[in-house]
Structure formats: C-alpha cells, structure tokens
CSV table of C-alpha atoms and ligand atoms in Angstrom, one decimal:
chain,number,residue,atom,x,y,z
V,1,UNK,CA,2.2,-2.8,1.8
V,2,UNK,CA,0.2,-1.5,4.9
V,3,UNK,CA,0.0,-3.5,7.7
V,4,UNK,CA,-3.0,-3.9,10.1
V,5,UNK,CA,-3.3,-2.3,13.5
V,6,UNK,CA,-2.5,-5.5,15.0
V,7,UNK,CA,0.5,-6.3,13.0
V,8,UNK,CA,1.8,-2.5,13.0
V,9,UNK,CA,1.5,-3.1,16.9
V,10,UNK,CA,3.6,-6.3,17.0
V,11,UNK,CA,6.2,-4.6,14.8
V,12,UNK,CA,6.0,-2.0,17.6
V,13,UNK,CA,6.6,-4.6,20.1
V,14,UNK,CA,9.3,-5.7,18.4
V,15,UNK,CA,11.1,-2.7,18.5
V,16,UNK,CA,10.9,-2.0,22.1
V,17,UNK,CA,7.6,0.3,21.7
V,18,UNK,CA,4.9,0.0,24.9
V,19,UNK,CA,1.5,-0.9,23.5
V,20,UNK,CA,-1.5,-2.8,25.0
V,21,UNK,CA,-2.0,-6.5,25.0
V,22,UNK,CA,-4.3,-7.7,22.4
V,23,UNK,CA,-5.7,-10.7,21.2
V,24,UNK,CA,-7.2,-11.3,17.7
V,25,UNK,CA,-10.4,-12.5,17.1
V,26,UNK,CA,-12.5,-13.5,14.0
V,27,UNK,CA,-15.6,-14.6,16.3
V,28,UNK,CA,-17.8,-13.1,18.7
V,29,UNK,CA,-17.2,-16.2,20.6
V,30,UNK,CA,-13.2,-15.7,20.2
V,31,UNK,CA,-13.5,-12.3,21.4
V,32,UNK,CA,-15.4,-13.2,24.6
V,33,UNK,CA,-12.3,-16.1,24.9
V,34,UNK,CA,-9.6,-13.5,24.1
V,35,UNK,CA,-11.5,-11.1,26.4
V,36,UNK,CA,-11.3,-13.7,29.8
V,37,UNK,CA,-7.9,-14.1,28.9
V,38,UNK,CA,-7.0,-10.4,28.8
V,39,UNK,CA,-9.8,-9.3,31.3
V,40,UNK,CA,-12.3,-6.6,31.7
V,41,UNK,CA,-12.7,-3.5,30.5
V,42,UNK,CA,-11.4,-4.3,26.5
V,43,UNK,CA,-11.6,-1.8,23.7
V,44,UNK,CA,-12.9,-3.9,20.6
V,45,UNK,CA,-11.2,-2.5,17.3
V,46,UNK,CA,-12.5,-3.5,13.6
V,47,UNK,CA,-8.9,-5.2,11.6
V,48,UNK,CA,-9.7,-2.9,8.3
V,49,UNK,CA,-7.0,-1.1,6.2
V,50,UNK,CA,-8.3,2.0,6.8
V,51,UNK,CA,-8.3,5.0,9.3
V,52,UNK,CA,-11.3,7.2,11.0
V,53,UNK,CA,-12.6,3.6,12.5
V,54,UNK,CA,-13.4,5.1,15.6
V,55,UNK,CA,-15.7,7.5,14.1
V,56,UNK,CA,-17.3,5.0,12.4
V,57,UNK,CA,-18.4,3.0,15.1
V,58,UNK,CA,-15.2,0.8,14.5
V,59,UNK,CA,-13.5,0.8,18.1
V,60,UNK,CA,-15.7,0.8,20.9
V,61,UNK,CA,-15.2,-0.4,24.5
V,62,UNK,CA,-16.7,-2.8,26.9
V,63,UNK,CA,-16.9,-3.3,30.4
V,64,UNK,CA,-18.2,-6.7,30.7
V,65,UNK,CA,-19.2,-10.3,28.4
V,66,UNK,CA,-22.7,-9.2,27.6
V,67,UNK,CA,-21.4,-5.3,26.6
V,68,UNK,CA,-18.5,-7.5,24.5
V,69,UNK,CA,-21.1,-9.8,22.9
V,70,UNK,CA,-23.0,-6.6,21.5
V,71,UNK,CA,-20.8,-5.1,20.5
V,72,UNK,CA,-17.9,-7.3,18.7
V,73,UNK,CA,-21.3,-8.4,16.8
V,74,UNK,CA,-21.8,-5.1,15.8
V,75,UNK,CA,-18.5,-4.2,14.3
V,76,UNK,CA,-18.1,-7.9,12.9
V,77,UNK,CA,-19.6,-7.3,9.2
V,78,UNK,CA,-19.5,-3.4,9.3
V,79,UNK,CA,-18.6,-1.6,6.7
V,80,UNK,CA,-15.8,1.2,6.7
V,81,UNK,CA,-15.3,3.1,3.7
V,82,UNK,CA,-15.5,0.1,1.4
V,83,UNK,CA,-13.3,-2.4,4.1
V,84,UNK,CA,-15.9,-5.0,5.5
V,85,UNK,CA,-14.5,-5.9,9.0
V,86,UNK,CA,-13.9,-9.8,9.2
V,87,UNK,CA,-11.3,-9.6,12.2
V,88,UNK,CA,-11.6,-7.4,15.8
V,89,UNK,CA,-8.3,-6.6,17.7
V,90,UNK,CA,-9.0,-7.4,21.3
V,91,UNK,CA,-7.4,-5.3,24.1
V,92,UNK,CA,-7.0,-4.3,27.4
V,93,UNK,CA,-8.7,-1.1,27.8
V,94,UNK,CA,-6.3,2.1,29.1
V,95,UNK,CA,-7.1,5.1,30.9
V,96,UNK,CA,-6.3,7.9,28.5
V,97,UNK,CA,-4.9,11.0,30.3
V,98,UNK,CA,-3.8,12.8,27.0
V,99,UNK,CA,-3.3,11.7,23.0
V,100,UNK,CA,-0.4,12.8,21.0
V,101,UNK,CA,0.6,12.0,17.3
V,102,UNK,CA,4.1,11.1,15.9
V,103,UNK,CA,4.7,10.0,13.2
V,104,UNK,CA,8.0,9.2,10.5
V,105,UNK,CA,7.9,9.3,7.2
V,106,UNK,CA,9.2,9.9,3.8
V,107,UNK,CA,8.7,13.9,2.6
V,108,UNK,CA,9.1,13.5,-1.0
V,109,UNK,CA,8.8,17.3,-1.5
V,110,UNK,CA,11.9,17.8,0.3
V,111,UNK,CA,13.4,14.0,-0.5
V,112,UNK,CA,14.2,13.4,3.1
V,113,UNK,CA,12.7,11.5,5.7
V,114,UNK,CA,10.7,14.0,8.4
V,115,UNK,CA,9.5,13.2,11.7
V,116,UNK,CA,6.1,14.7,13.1
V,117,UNK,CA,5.1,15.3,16.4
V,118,UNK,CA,2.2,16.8,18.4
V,119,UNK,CA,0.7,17.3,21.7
V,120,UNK,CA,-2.8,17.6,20.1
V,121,UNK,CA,-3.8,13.9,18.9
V,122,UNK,CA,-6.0,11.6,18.4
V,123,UNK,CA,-7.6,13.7,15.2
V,124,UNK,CA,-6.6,13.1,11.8
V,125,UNK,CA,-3.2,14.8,11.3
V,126,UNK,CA,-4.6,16.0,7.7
V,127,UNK,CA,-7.4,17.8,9.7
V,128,UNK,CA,-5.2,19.5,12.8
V,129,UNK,CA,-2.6,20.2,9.6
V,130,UNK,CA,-5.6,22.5,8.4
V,131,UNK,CA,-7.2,24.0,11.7
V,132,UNK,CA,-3.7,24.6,13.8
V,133,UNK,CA,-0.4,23.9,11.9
V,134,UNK,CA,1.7,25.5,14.3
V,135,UNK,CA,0.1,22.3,16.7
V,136,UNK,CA,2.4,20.4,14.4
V,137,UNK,CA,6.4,19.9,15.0
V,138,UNK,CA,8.1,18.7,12.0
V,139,UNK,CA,12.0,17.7,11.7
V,140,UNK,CA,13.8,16.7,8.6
V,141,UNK,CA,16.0,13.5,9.6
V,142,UNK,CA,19.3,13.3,7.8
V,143,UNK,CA,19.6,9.1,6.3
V,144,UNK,CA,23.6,9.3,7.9
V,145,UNK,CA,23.0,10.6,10.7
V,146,UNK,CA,19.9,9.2,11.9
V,147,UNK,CA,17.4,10.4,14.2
V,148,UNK,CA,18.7,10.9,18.1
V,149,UNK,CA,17.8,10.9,21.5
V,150,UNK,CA,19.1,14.6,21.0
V,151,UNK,CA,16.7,15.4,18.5
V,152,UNK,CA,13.6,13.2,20.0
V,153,UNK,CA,14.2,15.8,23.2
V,154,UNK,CA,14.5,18.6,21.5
V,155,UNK,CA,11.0,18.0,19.5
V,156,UNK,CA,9.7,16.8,22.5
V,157,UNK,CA,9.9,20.0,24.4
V,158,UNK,CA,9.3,22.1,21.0
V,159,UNK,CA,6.0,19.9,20.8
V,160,UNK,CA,5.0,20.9,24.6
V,161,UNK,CA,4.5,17.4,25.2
V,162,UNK,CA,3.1,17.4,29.5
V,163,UNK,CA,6.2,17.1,31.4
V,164,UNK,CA,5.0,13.5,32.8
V,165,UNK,CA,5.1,12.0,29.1
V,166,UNK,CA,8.3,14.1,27.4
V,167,UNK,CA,11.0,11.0,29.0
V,168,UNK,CA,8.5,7.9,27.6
V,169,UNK,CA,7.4,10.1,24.0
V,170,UNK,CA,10.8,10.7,23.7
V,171,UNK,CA,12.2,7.0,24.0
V,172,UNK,CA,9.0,5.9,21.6
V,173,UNK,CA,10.5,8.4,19.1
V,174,UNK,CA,14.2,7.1,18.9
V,175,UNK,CA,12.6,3.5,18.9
V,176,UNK,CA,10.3,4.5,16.1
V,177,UNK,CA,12.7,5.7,13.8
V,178,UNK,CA,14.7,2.6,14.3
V,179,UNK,CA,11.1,0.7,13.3
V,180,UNK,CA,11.0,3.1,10.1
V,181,UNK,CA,14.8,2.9,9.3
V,182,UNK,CA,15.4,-0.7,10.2
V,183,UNK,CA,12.1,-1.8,9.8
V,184,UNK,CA,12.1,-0.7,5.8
V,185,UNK,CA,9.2,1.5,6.3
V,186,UNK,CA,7.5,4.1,4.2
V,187,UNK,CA,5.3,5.2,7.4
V,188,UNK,CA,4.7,4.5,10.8
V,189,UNK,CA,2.4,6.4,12.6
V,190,UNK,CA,0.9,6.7,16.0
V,191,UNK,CA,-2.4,8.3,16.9
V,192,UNK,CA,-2.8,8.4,19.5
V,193,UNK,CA,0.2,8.0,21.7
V,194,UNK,CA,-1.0,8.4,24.8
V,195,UNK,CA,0.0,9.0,28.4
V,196,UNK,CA,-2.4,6.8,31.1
V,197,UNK,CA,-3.7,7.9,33.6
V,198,UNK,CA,-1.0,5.8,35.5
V,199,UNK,CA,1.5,7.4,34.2
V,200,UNK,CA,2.8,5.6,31.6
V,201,UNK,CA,3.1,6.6,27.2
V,202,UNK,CA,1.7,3.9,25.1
V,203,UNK,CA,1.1,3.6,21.2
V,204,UNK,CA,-2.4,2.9,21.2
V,205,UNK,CA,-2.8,2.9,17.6
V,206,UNK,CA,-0.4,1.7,14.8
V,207,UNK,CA,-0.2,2.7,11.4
V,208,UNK,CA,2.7,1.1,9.3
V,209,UNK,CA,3.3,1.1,5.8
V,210,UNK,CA,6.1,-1.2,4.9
V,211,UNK,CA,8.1,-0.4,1.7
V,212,UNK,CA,7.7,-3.6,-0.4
V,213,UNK,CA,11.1,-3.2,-2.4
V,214,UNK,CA,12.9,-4.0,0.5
V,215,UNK,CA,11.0,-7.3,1.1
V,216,UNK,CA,13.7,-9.3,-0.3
V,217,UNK,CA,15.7,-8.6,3.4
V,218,UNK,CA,12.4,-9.2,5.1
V,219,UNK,CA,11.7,-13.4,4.8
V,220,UNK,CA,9.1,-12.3,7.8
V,221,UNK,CA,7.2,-9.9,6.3
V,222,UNK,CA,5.6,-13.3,4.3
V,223,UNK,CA,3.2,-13.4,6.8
V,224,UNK,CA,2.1,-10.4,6.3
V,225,UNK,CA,1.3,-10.5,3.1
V,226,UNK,CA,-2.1,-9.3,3.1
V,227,UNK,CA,-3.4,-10.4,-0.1
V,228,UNK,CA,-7.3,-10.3,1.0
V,229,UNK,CA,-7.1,-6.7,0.3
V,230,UNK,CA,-5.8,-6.8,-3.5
V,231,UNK,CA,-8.2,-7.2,-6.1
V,232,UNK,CA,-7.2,-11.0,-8.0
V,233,UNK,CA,-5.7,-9.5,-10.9
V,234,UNK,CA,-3.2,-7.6,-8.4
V,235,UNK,CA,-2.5,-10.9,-6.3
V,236,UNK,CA,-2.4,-12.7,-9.6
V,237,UNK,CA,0.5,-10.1,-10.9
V,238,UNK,CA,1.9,-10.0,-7.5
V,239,UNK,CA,2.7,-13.9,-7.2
V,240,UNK,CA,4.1,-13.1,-10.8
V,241,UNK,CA,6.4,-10.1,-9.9
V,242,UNK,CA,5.1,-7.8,-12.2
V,243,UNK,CA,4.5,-4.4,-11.4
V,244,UNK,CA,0.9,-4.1,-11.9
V,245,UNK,CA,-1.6,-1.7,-10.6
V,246,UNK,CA,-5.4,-2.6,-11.5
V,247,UNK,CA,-7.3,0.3,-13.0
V,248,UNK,CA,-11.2,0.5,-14.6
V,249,UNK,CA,-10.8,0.6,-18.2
V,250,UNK,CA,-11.0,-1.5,-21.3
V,251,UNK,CA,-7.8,-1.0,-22.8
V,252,UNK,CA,-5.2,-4.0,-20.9
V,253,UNK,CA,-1.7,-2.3,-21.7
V,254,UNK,CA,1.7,-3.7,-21.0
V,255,UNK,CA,4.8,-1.7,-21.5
V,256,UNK,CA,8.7,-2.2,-20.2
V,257,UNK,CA,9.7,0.6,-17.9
V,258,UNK,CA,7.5,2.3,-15.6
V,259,UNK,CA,7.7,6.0,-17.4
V,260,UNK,CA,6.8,4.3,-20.6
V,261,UNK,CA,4.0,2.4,-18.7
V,262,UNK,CA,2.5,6.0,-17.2
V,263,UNK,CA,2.6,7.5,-20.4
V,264,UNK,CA,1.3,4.7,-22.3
V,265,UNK,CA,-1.9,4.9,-19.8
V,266,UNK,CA,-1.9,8.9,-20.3
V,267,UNK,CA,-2.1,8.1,-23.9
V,268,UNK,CA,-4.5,5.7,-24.2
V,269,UNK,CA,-6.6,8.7,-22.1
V,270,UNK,CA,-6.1,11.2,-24.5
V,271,UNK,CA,-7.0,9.5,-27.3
V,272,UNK,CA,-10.5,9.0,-25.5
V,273,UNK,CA,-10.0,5.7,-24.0
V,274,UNK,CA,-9.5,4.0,-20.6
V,275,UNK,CA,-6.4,2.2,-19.2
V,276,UNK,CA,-7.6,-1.3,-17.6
V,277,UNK,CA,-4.3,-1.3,-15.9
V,278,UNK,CA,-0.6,-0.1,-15.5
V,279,UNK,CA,1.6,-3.1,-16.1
V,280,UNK,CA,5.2,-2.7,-16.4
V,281,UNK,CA,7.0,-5.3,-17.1
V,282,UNK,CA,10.7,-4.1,-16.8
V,283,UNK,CA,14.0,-4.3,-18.9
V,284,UNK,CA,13.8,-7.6,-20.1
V,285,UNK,CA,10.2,-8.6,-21.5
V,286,UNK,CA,11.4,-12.3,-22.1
V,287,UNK,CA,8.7,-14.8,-23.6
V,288,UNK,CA,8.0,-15.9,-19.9
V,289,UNK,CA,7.7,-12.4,-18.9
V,290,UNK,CA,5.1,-11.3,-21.5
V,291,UNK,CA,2.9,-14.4,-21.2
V,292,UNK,CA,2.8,-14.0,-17.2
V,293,UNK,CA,1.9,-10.3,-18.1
V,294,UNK,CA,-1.1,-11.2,-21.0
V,295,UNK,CA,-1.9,-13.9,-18.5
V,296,UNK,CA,-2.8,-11.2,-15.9
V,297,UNK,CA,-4.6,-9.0,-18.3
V,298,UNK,CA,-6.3,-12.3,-19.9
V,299,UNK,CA,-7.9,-12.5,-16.6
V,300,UNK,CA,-9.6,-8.9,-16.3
V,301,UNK,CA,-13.0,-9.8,-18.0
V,302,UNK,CA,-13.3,-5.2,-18.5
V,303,UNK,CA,-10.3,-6.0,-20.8
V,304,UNK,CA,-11.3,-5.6,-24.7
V,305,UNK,CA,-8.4,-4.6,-26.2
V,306,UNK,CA,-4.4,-5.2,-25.0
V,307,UNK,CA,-2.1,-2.6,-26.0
V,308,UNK,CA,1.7,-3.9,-26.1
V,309,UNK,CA,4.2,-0.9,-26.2
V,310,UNK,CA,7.7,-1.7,-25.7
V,311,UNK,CA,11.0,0.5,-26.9
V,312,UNK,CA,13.7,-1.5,-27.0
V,313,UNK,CA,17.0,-0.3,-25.5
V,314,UNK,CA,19.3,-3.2,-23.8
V,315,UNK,CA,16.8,-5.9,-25.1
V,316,UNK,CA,16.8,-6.0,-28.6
V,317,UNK,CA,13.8,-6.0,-31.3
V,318,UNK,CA,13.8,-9.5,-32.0
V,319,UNK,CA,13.7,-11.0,-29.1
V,320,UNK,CA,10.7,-9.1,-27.5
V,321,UNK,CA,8.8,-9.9,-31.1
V,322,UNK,CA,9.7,-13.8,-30.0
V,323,UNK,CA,8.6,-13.2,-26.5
V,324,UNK,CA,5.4,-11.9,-27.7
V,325,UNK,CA,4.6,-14.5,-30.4
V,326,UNK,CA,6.1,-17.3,-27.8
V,327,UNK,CA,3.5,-15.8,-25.4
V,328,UNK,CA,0.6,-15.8,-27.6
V,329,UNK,CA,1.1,-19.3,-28.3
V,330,UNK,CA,1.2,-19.9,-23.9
V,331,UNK,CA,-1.6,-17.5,-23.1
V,332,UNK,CA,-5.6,-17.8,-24.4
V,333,UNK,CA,-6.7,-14.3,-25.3
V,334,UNK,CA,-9.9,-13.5,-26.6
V,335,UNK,CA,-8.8,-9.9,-26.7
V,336,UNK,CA,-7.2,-8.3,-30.0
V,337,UNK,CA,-3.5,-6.8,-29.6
V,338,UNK,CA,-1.8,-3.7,-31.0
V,339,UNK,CA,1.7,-3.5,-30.9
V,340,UNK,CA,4.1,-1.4,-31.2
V,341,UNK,CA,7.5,-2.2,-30.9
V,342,UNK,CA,10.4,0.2,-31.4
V,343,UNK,CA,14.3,1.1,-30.6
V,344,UNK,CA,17.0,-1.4,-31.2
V,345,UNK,CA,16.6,-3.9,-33.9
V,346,UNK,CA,12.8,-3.1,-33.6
V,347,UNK,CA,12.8,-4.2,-37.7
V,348,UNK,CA,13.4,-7.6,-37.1
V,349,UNK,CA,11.2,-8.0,-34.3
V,350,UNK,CA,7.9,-6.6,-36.1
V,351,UNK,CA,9.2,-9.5,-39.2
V,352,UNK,CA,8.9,-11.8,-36.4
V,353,UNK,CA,5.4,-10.3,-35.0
V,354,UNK,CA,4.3,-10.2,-39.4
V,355,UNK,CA,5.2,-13.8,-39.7
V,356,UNK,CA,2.7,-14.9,-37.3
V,357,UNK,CA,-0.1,-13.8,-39.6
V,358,UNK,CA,-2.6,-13.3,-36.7
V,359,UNK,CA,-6.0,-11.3,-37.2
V,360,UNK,CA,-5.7,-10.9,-33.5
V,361,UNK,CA,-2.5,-9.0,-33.5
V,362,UNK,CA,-1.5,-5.9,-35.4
V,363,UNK,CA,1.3,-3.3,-35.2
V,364,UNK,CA,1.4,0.6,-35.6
V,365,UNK,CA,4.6,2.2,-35.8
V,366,UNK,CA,3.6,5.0,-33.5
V,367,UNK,CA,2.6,5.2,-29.5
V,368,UNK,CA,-0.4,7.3,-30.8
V,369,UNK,CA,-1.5,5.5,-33.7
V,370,UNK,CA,-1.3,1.6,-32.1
V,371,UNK,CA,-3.1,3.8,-28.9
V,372,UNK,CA,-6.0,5.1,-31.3
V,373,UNK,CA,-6.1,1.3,-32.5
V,374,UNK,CA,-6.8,-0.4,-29.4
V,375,UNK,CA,-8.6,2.2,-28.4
V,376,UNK,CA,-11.1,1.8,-31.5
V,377,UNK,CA,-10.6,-2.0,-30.7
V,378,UNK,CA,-12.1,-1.8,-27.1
V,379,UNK,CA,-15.1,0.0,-28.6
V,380,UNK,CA,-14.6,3.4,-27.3
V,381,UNK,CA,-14.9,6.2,-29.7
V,382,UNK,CA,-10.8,7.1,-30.5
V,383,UNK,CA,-10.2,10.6,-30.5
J,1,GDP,P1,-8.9,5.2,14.3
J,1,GDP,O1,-10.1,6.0,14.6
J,1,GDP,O2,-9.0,4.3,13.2
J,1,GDP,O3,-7.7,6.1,14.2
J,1,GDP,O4,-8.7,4.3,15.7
J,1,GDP,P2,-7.8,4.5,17.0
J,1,GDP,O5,-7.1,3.3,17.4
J,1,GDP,O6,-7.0,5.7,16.9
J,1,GDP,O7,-9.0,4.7,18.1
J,1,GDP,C1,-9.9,5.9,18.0
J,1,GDP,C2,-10.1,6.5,19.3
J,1,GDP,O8,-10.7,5.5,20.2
J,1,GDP,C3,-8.8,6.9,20.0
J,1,GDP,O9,-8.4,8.2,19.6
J,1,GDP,C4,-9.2,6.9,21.5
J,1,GDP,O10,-9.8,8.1,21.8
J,1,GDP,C5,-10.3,5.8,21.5
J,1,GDP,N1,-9.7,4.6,22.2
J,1,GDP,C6,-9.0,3.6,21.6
J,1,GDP,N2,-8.5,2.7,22.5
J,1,GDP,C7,-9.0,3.2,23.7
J,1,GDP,C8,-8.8,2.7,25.0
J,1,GDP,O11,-8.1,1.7,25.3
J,1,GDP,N3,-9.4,3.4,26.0
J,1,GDP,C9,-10.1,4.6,25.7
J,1,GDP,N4,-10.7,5.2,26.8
J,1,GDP,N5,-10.3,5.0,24.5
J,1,GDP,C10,-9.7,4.4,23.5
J,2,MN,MN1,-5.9,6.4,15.2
C-alpha cells in the first residue's frame, strides 16, 4: 500500500525523523486557515499517489493569502499522470541549502534489503541512476544485523554528503531503517532531504510503501487504507481478502495459488484472449470463498466469460465442485463458466459440477482446452 506524502511524513515523525509542519487541506478556504495557523511563506503540495509533482505544477510556494488563494486553486482539480488532486499538504516553507536522496528498500535481484544514498537530490533517482551512477551510494543491509550508526557514517562520508549535514543525514538514516524494518515497509524514500539554510537536515518529501502482509501487526495502518485509489472491483476483493489484481480483459478467471493464477492469465493470452483479472483465491476455495471470488468478477461489467481453474492438492475434488455449485447458487452471474478442476479426487468433484446440469457452466479437462473455451465464450477469436 503506498502512503501519501502526508502520511509517509507522520510515519516519519513518528520515528523520530525532522520534517516540516503541515496541515492538510481539501479547500482553498482550509488552506488559507491551515496557512494562518502555520504562517507565511507555505509550500502548497497536491496529496496524489504519484511522483514528478513538482514538475507538474503540483508543489508550488506562496508568500502571502492572495499568492495562496491562486494557487491552492490551481493545483485543487489538477491532473497528474491520471491522479486528480482532491487534497493539498500545507507547510511551512524551508530554505533549501542543498537536496539529497536516501532511500531503503528491498533489492530483489540480490534478495536483501539495500540502502541508497546521494548528495545529488531532488531529481528522480531513475534519472541520476542513468546520467551519474557513481552519484549513487548503495549498501546491502544484512536482516540480523541491521543497519548502524556505523554504517549510516560510513555512507555518509562515501556519499560526500557537505560536512554541515553528514551528523543530521546520518541520524535520519539509522531512524529510517528503523521506519522500513519496524515500520513493515517495502520503501521509504526521501527526495529531497535537505539541509536549510539554518543549518538543519529535514525530510522534505516522503515516499513510503508499506508492505500490506504485515498489516495484521499494524491495527493503525486502518486509517490508511487508501481505498479512493483502487478501482471498486479491487476495494470490493480487498474487504473480501482475496488476492485480486484488476486487469482489461474479458475473460474473469479465478484460480487457487498465485503461480496457477499467473499462468492461468498467460494462458488465457496465448490462446488469443484477455485476462479481466488475476484472482487467486488460495489453498482452500471453500463455497464462501468461490462465491466472494465470482461475486467480484460478477461485478466487472468487461467480464464475458469466467474461467475457474483449480488443481486440487490439500483440498480435495469434491469439495471445490461443492464450493462452486454452492456458489453458483449464492452469486447471480450472467457470465458463462468453464471449469476445469483437477488433482485429488478431481473425479468426484466434476460428478458434482455434471449434476448441476447448467448451460451456464461447462468443464474441459485441460488448462488449454477450458482456456480456448472461455476464450471462444467472451467472443474473442481462440487461437
Ligand atoms: P515531487 O516532485 O513529487 O518529488 O515533490 P517534492 O516534495 O520532492 O517537491 C519537489 C521540489 O519542490 C523539491 O525538490 C524542492 O526543490 C521544491 N520544494 C518543496 N518544498 C519546498 C520548500 O519548502 N521550499 C523550497 N524552496 N522548495 C521546495
Ligand atoms: Mn520528491
């Protein structure tokens, strides 16, 4: 789940970070409130889950209440790459002396967490990773050991971070790994961190990516829950607790296990049709489990043909067939089915599926061949 910059800032805060003090506002007229409480000059920054806002016109400073009143109206309703800006961030401007980047996160390549640091800033990291590399200071951080104020001083001066900054960079970096570590993060990322022209390093941007399997430890992280930015079949599966990712074919498929679910979508590809979604619906694919996950799909009008694939392994044959026919029973679908159901006692689960005589549902005994079915059902020319 990312986070805003408002809420990566408060995590920040939480953890001991320095960053401005902010207000949020939804209103021009709560922006010119937040801004009297917080007082002139205030950097207005458009709430959108996406970076590059300041080259979009997205963050932009004022120096008094008519300056503010322009401009919070102007990034109010803006469009960023696709993210309409309904809320502002409100803050107290700082004097920006330099702008750094660090960063933690998880290298997968390597299958370790790695922390970044540079003394060039405030660009995208993807675009100083291409023009200067050697601008970027990278160390691997071992899970047992942790990250230390050893190792934050070491990359510190290895970064050539200015002399005035390498004590407060260096404390930001240990309490930023605690963020990541303790915090259950996937990313947290600031750029810039800055030193002021007073002297002082602050994270003035926050970019945090929390890592949402670890949300059962996290009762807080409720509130973050930023369902506004999920499309309603996603918030539908996520209040569900299916793993569901919303995609813009015809062909709704459901299978148990995530590898089976991937392929199943590659599948349904290669045979010359498009995956609606990638729905996994785990180990068990209980009745209650299948009807929550033809529910979802029930509710993607692109959806014209559902494709059920499920190998049996720990759950047995005829108990997904019940769950499936118990489903259909639960669930309205005007969309045909194709099933295939195999692995243990997969016979007496397709008896079950035959008994229910439906039109609307069928079975193939292979992946491919119930894939080429739905695929022909949904109207797309199988392959
Ligand atoms: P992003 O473009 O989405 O990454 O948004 P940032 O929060 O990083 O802001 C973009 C840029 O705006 C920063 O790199 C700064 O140069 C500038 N900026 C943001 N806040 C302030 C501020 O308080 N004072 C000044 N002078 N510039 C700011
Ligand atoms: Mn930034």
């Amino acid at each position: 789940m990312d986070l805003y910059e408002y809420q990566g800032k408060a995590t920040f805060a939480r953890f001991g970070m320095p960053v401005p003090q902010g207000e949020v506002a939804d209103s021009v007229e709560a922006a010119v409130a937040a801004a009297g409480r917080l007082g002139y000059p205030v950097v207005v920054k458009a709430q959108v889950l996406t970076g590059g806002r300041g080259k979009a016109g997205g963050v932009r400073l004022a120096a008094g209440e008519a300056e503010l009143t322009e401009v919070a109206g102007a990034i109010l309703g803006l469009d960023i790459k696709g993210h309409v800006v309904h809320r502002l961030w409100i803050e107290q401007a700082s004097a920006i002396a330099r702008e750094y980047y660090a960063s933690f996160t998880l290298d997968r390549t390597a299958k370790d967490h790695l922390c970044m640091l540079s003394a060039r800033g405030g660009m995208e990291i993807e675009e100083l990773a291409e023009t200067d590399p050697a601008a970027i200071v990278r160390r691997h951080v071992d899970p047992l050991t942790g990250f230390t104020a050893a190792d934050a001083a070491a990359m510190v001066a290895e970064a050539g971070i200015d002399e005035a900054a390498r004590d407060g960079v260096a404390s930001i970096l240990v309490d930023l790994w605690r963020c990541y570590d303790e915090g259950d993060a996937d990313l947290v990322e600031i750029n810039p961190l800055i030193l002021t022209d007073g002297g002082r390093v602050v994270a003035l941007d926050a970019k945090v990516t929390l890592d949402d399997s670890a949300a059962f430890r996290h009762p807080e992280w409720a509130d973050y829950a930023n369902l506004e930015a999920l499309d309603h079949r996603e918030r539908l599966a996520r209040e569900k607790g299916l793993q569901y990712v919303g995609l813009d074919g015809t062909v709704g498929v459901i299978a148990n296990g995530a590898g089976l679910a991937m392929s199943t979508c590659d599948v349904v590809q290669q045979v010359g049709g498009s995956p609606a979604n990638f729905l996994d619906i785990g180990g068990g694919a209980s009745a209650e489990v299948m009807a929550n996950a033809l529910q979802v799909i029930a509710t993607d009008e692109r959806v014209r043909s559902i494709f059920v694939n499920v190998f049996g392994g720990i759950t047995r044959g005829e108990e997904v067939g019940k769950g499936i026919a118990q489903a259909l029973q639960e669930v309205h679908l005007d969309a045909p089915i194709v099933v295939r159901l195999d692995g243990t006692n997969a016979e007496e689960g397709r008896a079950i599926l035959e008994g229910l005589g439906s039109a609307r549902l069928e079975q193939r005994p292979t992946m491919l061949e119930a894939a080429r079915r739905a695929v022909e059902l949904a109207g797309e020319a199988a392959r």
